[in-house]
Coordinates of C-alpha atoms and ligand atoms in Angstrom, one line a residue:
X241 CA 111.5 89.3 151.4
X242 CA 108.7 86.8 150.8
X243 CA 108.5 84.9 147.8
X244 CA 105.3 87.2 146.5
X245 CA 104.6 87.2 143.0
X246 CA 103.0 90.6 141.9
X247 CA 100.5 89.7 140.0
X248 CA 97.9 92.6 140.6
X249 CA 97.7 96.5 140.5
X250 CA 95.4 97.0 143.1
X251 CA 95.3 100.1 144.9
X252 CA 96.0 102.8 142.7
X253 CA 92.5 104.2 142.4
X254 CA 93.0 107.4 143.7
X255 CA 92.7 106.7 147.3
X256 CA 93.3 109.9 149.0
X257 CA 91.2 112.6 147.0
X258 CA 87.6 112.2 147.6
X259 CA 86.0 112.1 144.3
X260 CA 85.3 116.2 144.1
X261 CA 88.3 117.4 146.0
X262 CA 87.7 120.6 143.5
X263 CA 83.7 121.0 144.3
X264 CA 84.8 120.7 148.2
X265 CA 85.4 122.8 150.9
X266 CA 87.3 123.0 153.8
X267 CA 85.4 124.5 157.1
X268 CA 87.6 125.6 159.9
X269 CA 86.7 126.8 163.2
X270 CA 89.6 128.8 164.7
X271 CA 90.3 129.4 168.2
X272 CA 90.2 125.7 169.2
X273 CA 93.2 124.7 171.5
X274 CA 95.0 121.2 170.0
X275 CA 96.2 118.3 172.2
X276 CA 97.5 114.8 172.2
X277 CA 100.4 113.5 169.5
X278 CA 99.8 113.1 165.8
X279 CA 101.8 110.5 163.7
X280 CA 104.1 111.7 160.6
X281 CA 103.8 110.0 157.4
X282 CA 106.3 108.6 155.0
X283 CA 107.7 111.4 153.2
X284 CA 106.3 112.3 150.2
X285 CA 109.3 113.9 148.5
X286 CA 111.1 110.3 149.0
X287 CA 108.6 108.4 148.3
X288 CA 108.6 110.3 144.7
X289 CA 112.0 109.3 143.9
X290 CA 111.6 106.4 145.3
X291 CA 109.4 104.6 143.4
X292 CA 110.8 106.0 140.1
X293 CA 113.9 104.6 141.2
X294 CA 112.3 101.0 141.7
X295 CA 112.6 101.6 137.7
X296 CA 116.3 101.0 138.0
X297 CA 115.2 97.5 139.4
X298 CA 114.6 94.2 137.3
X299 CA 113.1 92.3 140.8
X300 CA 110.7 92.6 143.3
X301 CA 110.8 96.1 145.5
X302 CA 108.8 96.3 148.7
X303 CA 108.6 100.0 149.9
X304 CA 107.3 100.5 153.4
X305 CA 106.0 103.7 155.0
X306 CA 104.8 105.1 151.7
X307 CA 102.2 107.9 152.3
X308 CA 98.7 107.4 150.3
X309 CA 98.4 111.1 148.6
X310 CA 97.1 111.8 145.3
X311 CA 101.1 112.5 143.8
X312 CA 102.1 108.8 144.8
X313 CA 99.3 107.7 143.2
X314 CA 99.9 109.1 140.3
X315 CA 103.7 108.2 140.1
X316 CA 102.1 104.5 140.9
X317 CA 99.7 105.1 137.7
X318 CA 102.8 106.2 135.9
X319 CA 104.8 103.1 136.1
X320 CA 101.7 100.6 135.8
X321 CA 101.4 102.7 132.0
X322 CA 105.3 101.7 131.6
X323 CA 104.3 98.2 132.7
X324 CA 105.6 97.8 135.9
X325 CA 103.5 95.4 138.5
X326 CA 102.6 97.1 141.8
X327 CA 100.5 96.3 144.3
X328 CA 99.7 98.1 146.7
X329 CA 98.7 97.2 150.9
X330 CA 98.3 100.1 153.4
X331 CA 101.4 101.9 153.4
X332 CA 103.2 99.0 152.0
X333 CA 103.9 99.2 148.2
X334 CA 105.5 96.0 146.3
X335 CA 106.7 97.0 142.8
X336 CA 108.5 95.0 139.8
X337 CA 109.8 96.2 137.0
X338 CA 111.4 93.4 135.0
X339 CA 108.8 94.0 132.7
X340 CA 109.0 97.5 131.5
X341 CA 107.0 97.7 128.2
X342 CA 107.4 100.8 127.0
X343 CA 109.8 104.3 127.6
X344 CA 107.4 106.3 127.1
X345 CA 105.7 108.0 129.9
X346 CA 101.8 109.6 129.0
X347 CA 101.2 113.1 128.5
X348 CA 97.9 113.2 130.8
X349 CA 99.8 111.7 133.7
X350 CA 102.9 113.8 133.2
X351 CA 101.1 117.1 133.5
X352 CA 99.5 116.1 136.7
X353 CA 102.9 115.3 138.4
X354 CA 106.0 117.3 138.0
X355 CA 107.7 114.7 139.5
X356 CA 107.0 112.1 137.1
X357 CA 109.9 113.5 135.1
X358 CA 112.3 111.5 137.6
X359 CA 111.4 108.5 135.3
X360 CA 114.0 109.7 133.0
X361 CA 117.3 108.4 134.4
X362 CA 115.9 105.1 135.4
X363 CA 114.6 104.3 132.2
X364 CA 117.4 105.7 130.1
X365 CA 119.6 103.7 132.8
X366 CA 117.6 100.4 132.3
X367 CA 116.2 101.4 128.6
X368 CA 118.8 102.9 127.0
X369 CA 115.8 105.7 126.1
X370 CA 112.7 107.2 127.2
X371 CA 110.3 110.2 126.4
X372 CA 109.5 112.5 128.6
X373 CA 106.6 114.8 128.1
X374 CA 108.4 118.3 128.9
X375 CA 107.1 118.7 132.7
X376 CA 105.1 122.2 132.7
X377 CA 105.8 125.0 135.3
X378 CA 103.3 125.3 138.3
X379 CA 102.3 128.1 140.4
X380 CA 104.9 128.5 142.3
X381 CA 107.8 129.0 139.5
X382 CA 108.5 127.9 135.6
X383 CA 110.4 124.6 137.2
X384 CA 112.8 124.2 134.2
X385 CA 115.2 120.8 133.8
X386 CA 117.9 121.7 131.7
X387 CA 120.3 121.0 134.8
X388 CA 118.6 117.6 134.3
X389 CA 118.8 117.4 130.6
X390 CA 122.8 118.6 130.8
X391 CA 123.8 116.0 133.6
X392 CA 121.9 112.7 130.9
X393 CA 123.8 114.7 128.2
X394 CA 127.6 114.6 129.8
X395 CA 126.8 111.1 130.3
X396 CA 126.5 110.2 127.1
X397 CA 122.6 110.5 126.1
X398 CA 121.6 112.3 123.0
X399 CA 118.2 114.4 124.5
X400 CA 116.1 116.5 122.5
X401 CA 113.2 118.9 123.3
X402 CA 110.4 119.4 120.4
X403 CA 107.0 119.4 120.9
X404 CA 106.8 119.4 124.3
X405 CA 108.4 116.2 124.2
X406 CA 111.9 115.1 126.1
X407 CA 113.3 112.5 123.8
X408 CA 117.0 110.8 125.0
X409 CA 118.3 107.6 124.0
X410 CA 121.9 106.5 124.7
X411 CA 124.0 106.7 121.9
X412 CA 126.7 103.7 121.3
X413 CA 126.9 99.9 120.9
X414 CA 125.8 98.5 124.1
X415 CA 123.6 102.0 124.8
X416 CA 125.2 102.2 128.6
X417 CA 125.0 105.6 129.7
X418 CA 128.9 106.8 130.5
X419 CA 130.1 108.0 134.4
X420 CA 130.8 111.4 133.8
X421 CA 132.4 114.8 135.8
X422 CA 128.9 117.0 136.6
X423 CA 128.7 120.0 138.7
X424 CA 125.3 121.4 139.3
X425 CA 125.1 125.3 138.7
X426 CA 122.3 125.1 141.5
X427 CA 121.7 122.5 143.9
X428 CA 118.5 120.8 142.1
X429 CA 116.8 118.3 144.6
X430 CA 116.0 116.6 141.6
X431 CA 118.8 117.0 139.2
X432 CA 120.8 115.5 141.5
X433 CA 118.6 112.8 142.1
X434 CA 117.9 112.3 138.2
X435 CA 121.9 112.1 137.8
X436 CA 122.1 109.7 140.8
X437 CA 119.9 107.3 139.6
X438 CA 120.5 107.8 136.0
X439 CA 124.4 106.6 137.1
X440 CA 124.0 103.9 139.4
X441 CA 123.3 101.5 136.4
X442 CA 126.4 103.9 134.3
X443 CA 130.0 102.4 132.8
X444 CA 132.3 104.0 135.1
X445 CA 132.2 106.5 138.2
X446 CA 130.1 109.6 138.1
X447 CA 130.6 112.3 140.4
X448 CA 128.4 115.3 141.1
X449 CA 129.2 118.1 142.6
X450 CA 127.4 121.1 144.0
X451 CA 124.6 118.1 144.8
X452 CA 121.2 118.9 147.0
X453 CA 122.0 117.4 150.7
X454 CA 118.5 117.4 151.0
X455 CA 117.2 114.2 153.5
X456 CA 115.0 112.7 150.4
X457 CA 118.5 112.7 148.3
X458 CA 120.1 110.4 151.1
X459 CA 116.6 108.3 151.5
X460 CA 117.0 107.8 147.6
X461 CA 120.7 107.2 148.2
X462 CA 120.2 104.5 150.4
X463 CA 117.5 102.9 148.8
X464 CA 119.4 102.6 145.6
X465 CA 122.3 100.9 147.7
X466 CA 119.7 98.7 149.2
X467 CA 119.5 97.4 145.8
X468 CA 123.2 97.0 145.4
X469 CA 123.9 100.6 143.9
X470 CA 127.2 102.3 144.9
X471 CA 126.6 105.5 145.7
X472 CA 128.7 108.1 148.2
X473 CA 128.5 111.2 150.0
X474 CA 125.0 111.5 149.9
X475 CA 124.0 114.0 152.3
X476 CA 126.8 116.4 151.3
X477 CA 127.5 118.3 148.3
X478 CA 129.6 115.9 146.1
X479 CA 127.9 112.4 145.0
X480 CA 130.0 109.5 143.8
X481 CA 128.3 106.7 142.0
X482 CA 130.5 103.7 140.7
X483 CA 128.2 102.1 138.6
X484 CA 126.8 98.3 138.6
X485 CA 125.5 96.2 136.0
X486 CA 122.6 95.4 137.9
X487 CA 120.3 95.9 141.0
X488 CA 118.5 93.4 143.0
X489 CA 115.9 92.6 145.1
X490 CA 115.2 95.0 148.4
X491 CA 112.4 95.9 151.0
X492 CA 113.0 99.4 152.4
X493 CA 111.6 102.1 154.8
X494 CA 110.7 105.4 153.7
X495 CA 112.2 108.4 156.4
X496 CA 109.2 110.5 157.7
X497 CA 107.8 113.8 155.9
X498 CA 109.7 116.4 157.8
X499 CA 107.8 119.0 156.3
X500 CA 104.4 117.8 157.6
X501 CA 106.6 117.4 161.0
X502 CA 107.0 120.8 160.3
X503 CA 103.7 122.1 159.9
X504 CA 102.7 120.0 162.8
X505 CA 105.0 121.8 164.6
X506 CA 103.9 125.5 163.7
X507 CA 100.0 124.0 164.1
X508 CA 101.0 123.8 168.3
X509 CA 103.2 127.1 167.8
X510 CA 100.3 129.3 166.1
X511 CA 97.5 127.6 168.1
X512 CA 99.2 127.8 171.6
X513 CA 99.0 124.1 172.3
X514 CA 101.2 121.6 173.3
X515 CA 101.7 118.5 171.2
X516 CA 103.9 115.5 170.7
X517 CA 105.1 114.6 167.1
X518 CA 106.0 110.4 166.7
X519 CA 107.9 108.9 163.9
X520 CA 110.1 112.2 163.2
X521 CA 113.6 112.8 162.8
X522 CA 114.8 115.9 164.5
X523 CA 117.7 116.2 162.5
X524 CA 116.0 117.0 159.5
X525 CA 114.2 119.6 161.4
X526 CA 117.1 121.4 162.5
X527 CA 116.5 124.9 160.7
X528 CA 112.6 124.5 161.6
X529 CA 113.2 124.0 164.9
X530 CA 115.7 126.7 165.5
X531 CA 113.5 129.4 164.1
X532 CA 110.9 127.4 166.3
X533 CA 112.9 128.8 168.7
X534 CA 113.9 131.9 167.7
X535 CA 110.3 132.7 168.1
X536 CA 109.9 131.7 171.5
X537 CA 108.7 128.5 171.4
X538 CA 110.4 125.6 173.2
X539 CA 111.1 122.3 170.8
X540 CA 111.9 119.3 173.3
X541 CA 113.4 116.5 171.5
X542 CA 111.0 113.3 174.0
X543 CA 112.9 110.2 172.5
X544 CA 114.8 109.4 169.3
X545 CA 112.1 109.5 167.1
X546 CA 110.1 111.7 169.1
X547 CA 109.1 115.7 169.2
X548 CA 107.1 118.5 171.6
X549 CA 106.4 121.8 170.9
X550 CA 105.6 123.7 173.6
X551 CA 104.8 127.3 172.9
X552 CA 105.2 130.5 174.9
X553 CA 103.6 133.4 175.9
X554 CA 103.3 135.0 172.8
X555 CA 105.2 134.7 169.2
X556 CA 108.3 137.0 168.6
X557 CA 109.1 138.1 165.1
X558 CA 112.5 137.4 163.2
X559 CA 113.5 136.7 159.7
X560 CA 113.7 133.8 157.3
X561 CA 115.9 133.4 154.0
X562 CA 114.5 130.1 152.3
X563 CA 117.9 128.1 151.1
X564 CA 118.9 124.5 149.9
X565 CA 119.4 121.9 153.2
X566 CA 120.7 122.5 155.7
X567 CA 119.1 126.2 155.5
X568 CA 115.4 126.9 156.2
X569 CA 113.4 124.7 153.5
X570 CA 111.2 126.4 151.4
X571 CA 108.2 123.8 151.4
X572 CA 107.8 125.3 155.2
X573 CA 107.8 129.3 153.9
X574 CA 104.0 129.7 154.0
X575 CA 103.5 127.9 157.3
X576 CA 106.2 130.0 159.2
X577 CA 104.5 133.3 157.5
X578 CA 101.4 132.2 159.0
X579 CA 102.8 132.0 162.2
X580 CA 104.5 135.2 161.9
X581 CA 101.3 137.0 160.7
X582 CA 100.6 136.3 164.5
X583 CA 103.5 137.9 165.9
X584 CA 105.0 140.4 167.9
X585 CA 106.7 143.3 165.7
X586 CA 108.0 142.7 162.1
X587 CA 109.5 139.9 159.8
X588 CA 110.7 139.7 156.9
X589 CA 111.1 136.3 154.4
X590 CA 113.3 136.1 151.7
X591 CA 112.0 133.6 149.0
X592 CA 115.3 132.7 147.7
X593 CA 114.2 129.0 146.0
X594 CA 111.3 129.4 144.3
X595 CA 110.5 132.9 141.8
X596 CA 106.8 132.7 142.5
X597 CA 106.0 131.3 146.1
X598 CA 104.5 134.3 147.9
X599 CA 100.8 134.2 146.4
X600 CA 99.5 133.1 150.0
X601 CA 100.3 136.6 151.1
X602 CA 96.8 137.8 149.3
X603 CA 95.1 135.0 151.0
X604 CA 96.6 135.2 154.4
X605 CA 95.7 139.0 154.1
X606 CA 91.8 138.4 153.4
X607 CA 92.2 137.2 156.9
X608 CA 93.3 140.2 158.9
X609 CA 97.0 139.7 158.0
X610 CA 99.0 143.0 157.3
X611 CA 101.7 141.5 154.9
X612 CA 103.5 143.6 151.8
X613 CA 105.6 142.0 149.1
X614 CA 108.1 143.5 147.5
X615 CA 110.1 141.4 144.9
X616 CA 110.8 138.2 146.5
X617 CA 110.5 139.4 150.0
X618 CA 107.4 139.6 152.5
X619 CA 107.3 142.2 155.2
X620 CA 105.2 140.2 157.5
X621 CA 104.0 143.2 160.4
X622 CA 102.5 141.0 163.2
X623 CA 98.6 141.4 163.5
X624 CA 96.9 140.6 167.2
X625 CA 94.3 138.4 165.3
X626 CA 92.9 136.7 162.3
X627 CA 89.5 136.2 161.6
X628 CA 88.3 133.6 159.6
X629 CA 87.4 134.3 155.7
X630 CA 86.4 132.1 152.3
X631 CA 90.1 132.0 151.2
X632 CA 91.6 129.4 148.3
X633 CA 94.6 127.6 147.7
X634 CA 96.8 128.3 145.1
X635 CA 99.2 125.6 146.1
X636 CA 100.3 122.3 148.4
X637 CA 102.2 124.5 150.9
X638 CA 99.9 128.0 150.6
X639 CA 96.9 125.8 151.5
X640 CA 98.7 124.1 154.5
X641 CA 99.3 127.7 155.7
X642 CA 95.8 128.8 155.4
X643 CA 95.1 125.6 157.3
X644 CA 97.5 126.8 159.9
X645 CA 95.9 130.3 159.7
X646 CA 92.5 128.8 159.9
X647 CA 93.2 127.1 163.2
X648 CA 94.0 130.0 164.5
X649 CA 91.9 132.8 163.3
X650 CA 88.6 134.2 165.4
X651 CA 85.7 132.8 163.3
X652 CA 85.1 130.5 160.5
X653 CA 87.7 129.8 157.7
X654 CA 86.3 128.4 154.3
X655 CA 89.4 126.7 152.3
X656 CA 88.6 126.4 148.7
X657 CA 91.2 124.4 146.2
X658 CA 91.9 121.0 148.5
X659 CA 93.2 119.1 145.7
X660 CA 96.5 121.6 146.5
X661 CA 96.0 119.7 150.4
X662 CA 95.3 116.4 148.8
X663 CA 98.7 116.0 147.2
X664 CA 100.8 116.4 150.2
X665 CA 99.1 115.6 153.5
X666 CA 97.8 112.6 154.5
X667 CA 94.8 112.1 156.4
X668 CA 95.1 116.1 157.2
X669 CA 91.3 116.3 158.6
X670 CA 91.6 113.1 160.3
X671 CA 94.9 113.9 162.7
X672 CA 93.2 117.4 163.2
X673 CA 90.5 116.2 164.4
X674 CA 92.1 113.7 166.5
X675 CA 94.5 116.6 168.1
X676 CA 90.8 118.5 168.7
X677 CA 90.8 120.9 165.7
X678 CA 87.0 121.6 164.9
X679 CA 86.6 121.4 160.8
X680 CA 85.1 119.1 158.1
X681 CA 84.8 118.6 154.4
X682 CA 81.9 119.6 153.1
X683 CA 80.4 119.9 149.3
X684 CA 80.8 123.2 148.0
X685 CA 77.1 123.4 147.4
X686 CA 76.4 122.6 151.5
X687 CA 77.5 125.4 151.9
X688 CA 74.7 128.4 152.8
X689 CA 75.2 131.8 150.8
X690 CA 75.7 133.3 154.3
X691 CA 77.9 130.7 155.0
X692 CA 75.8 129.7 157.6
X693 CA 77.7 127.1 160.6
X694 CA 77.1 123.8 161.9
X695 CA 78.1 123.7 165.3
X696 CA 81.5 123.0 165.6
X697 CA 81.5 121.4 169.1
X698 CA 79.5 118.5 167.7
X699 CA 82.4 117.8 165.3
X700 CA 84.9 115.8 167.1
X701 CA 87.0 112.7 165.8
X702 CA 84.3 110.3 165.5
X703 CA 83.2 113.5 162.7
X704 CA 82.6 111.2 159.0
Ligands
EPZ4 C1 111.9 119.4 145.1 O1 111.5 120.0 143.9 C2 110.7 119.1 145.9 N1 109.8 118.2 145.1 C3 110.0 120.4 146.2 O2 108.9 120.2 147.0 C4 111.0 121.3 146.9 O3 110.4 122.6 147.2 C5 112.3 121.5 146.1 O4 112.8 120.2 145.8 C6 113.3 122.3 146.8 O5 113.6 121.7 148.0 C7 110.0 116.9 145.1 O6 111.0 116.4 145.6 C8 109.0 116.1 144.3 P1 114.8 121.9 142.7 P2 112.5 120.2 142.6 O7 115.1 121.2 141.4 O8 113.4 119.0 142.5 C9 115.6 125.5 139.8 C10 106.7 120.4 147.8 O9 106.0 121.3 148.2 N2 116.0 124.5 138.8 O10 115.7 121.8 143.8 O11 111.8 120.6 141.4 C11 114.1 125.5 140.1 O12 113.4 126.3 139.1 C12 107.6 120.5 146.6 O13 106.7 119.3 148.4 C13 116.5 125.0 137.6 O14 116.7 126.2 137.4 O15 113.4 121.4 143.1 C14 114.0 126.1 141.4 O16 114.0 127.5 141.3 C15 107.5 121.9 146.0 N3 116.9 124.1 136.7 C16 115.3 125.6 142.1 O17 116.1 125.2 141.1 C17 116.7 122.7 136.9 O18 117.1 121.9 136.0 C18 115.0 124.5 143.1 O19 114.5 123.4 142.3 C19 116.2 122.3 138.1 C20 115.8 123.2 139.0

């Protein structure tokens, strides 16, 4: 990599949301056929624990591919209040951490990004302690992180909880955390990428069984090896890490977002369109693309990198159970249920992940769907239409659905709640317009009481 100092922490002033993503609206005018090929981002989940990893790392890191969304920004804003250098170019993002100031990571930041709490095994790893506001729960489930806080634990950290406040340090002379046996009651994306991270810098060899296989633990994976980390199996359900005394220098590329691959793909299925996806990986669309499928819509894998959905007559029903990788991901729930609202005869999705990620049913509903939930199930009866309604988000996937719903409904769809959208899809208006979706941003206040239309032919991809 270039001999770059980084000097500056340009870049990480909030890029993505425009300033009153919470006084906007999204318009949508469904019934619009889509065309042409959309580009997939980085993927936000690796890019996440990514650059918390970059923690573990006392030289210069240049990350490539790195989606601009709110939640990178704020894990960006996150390290520069640790007092790491990053600078950020495009989708390029150079970060050094040789001069970590502090271990503690600011309340006000924190409570914005769950994620943030992946800071904790890098700094205890580099630190030897760090304080972690307790991350809070979200809409979609109380999102506790005591497999987290056990794992630091049987490695050798003292952790305490009071006050809202995570507090570990490393006990012993030279404060190294300890490899350690851990097997993960669940399979916790990020517990097991916590424990990874927290062990690469760890006396000894840590193993970890019952780990998530998930495509962003292997990105993480391999990025921590880029760095000189020793780390095996990720991918499958047991992790080794031997531990190293130190990490180096690396520049690395972040895998696409195969869950906005994923919506892409229900966005041809649930609009009738054909369209090509570039810069996916079909293999971490495996379970998408069956029940892409399973529906009745062909999936044609164009080149390596390279995906087209071509849809069929009409949608069939079938049923989804959400599980850890390899099953059906949860983060693509709501957007399949959208495209089921749309089917042929009766479905019915099993939640299994998340206790509380249903609440785009009553949304989905205002809009002509005929879906009933009972405990963590939805039985999704296929409906020959939606029609557009002022609907809101009530999180990043639910809102991607209602997009999906939006596109196809008869009528106009009003999306309220975009700073759900903001965090997770990048440039979402833009490549929908591009692929001939007619919708646009608008002030809340634009907006007539009778919700009153501007002509959606004149808005094309030239649209501001
Ligand atoms: C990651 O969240 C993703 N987020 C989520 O994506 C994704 O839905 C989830 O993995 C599952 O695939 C990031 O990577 C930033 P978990 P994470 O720990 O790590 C329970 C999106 O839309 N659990 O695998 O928080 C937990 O409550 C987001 O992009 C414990 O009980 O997920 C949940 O029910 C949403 N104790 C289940 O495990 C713990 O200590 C799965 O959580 C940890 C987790």
């Amino acid at each position: 990599m270039e001999d770059r100092a980084i000097t500056t922490s340009r870049g990480f002033i909030n890029p993505q949301t425009s300033p009153d993503a919470d006084s906007s609206v999204l318009q949508i005018w469904g019934g619009y056929p889509l065309q042409g090929h959309v580009k997939i981002s980085g993927a936000k989940n690796s890019a996440l624990a990514i650059i918390a990893g970059s923690l573990l790392c006392p030289e210069d890191c240049r990350i490539r591919n790195v989606p601009s969304l709110v939640d990178v920004t704020r894990m960006g804003q996150i390290l520069l209040a640790l007092g790491v250098k990053l600078d950020q170019n495009g989708d390029i993002l150079d970060i050094n951490a040789s001069g970590i100031r502090q271990s503690q990571a600011p309340y006000e930041l924190v409570s914005q990004l769950r994620a943030s709490f992946f800071v904790i095994g890098p700094l205890l790893a580099r630190l030897g302690v760090a304080q972690i506001p307790l991350p809070g729960g979200c809409t979609i489930g109380a999102r506790p992180v005591e497999l987290h806080v056990r794992g630091l634990q049987a490695m050798g950290a003292d952790v305490q909880i009071e006050h809202g406040m995570v507090n570990a340090y490393v006990t012993g002379k030279n404060r190294k955390l300890k490899g350690a046996e851990i097997y993960l009651s669940y399979p916790s994306v990020g517990a097991t990428e916590t424990l990874m991270m927290a062990a690469t810098l760890a006396e000894g060899e840590t193993t970890i069984e019952n780990a998530a296989q998930e495509p962003e633990v292997m990105d993480l994976a391999n990025f921590c090896n880029s760095m000189g980390a020793r780390i095996r199996g990720a991918g499958t359900n047991t992790i080794t890490i031997s531990g190293v005394t130190r990490l180096h220098s690396t520049d690395y590329s972040i895998i696409p977002d195969r869950v906005e691959a994923g919506t892409y793909l229900v966005a041809g299925a649930i609009t009738h369109s054909e369209l090509s996806l570039l810069s996916v990986v079909p293999d971490h669309l495996t379970a998408v693309i069956a029940k892409l499928r399973e529906v009745g819509v062909q999936v044609v894998v164009e080149a390596a990198n390279q995906l087209r959905i071509i849809p069929g007559q009409s949608i069939m029903a079938t049923d989804i159970e959400t599980l850890p990788y390899p099953g059906f991901p949860t983060d693509m729930q709501a957007q399949f249920m959208a495209l089921l609202a749309l089917s042929e005869g009766d479905s019915l999705i099993t939640e299994t992940v998340f206790e509380n990620r249903l609440r785009h049913v009553a949304e989905l509903n205002r809009m002509g769907a005929d879906i009933r939930v009972k405990g963590n199930n939805a039985i999704v009866r296929g409906v020959p239409m939606l029609t557009g309604a002022p609907v809101v988000a009530t999180d990043l996937r639910a809102s991607a659905a209602l997009v999906l719903a939006a596109l196809a409904a008869k009528g106009k769809t009003t999306i309220q709640g975009l700073h759900h959208l903001d965090r997770g899809y990048e440039k979402l208006e833009e490549k929908l317009l591009s692929l001939g979706a007619k919708l646009q941003r608008v002030p809340e206040s634009s907006v007539d009481a009778d919700g009153r239309a501007s002509n959606p032919d004149l808005l094309t991809s030239q649209s501001n």
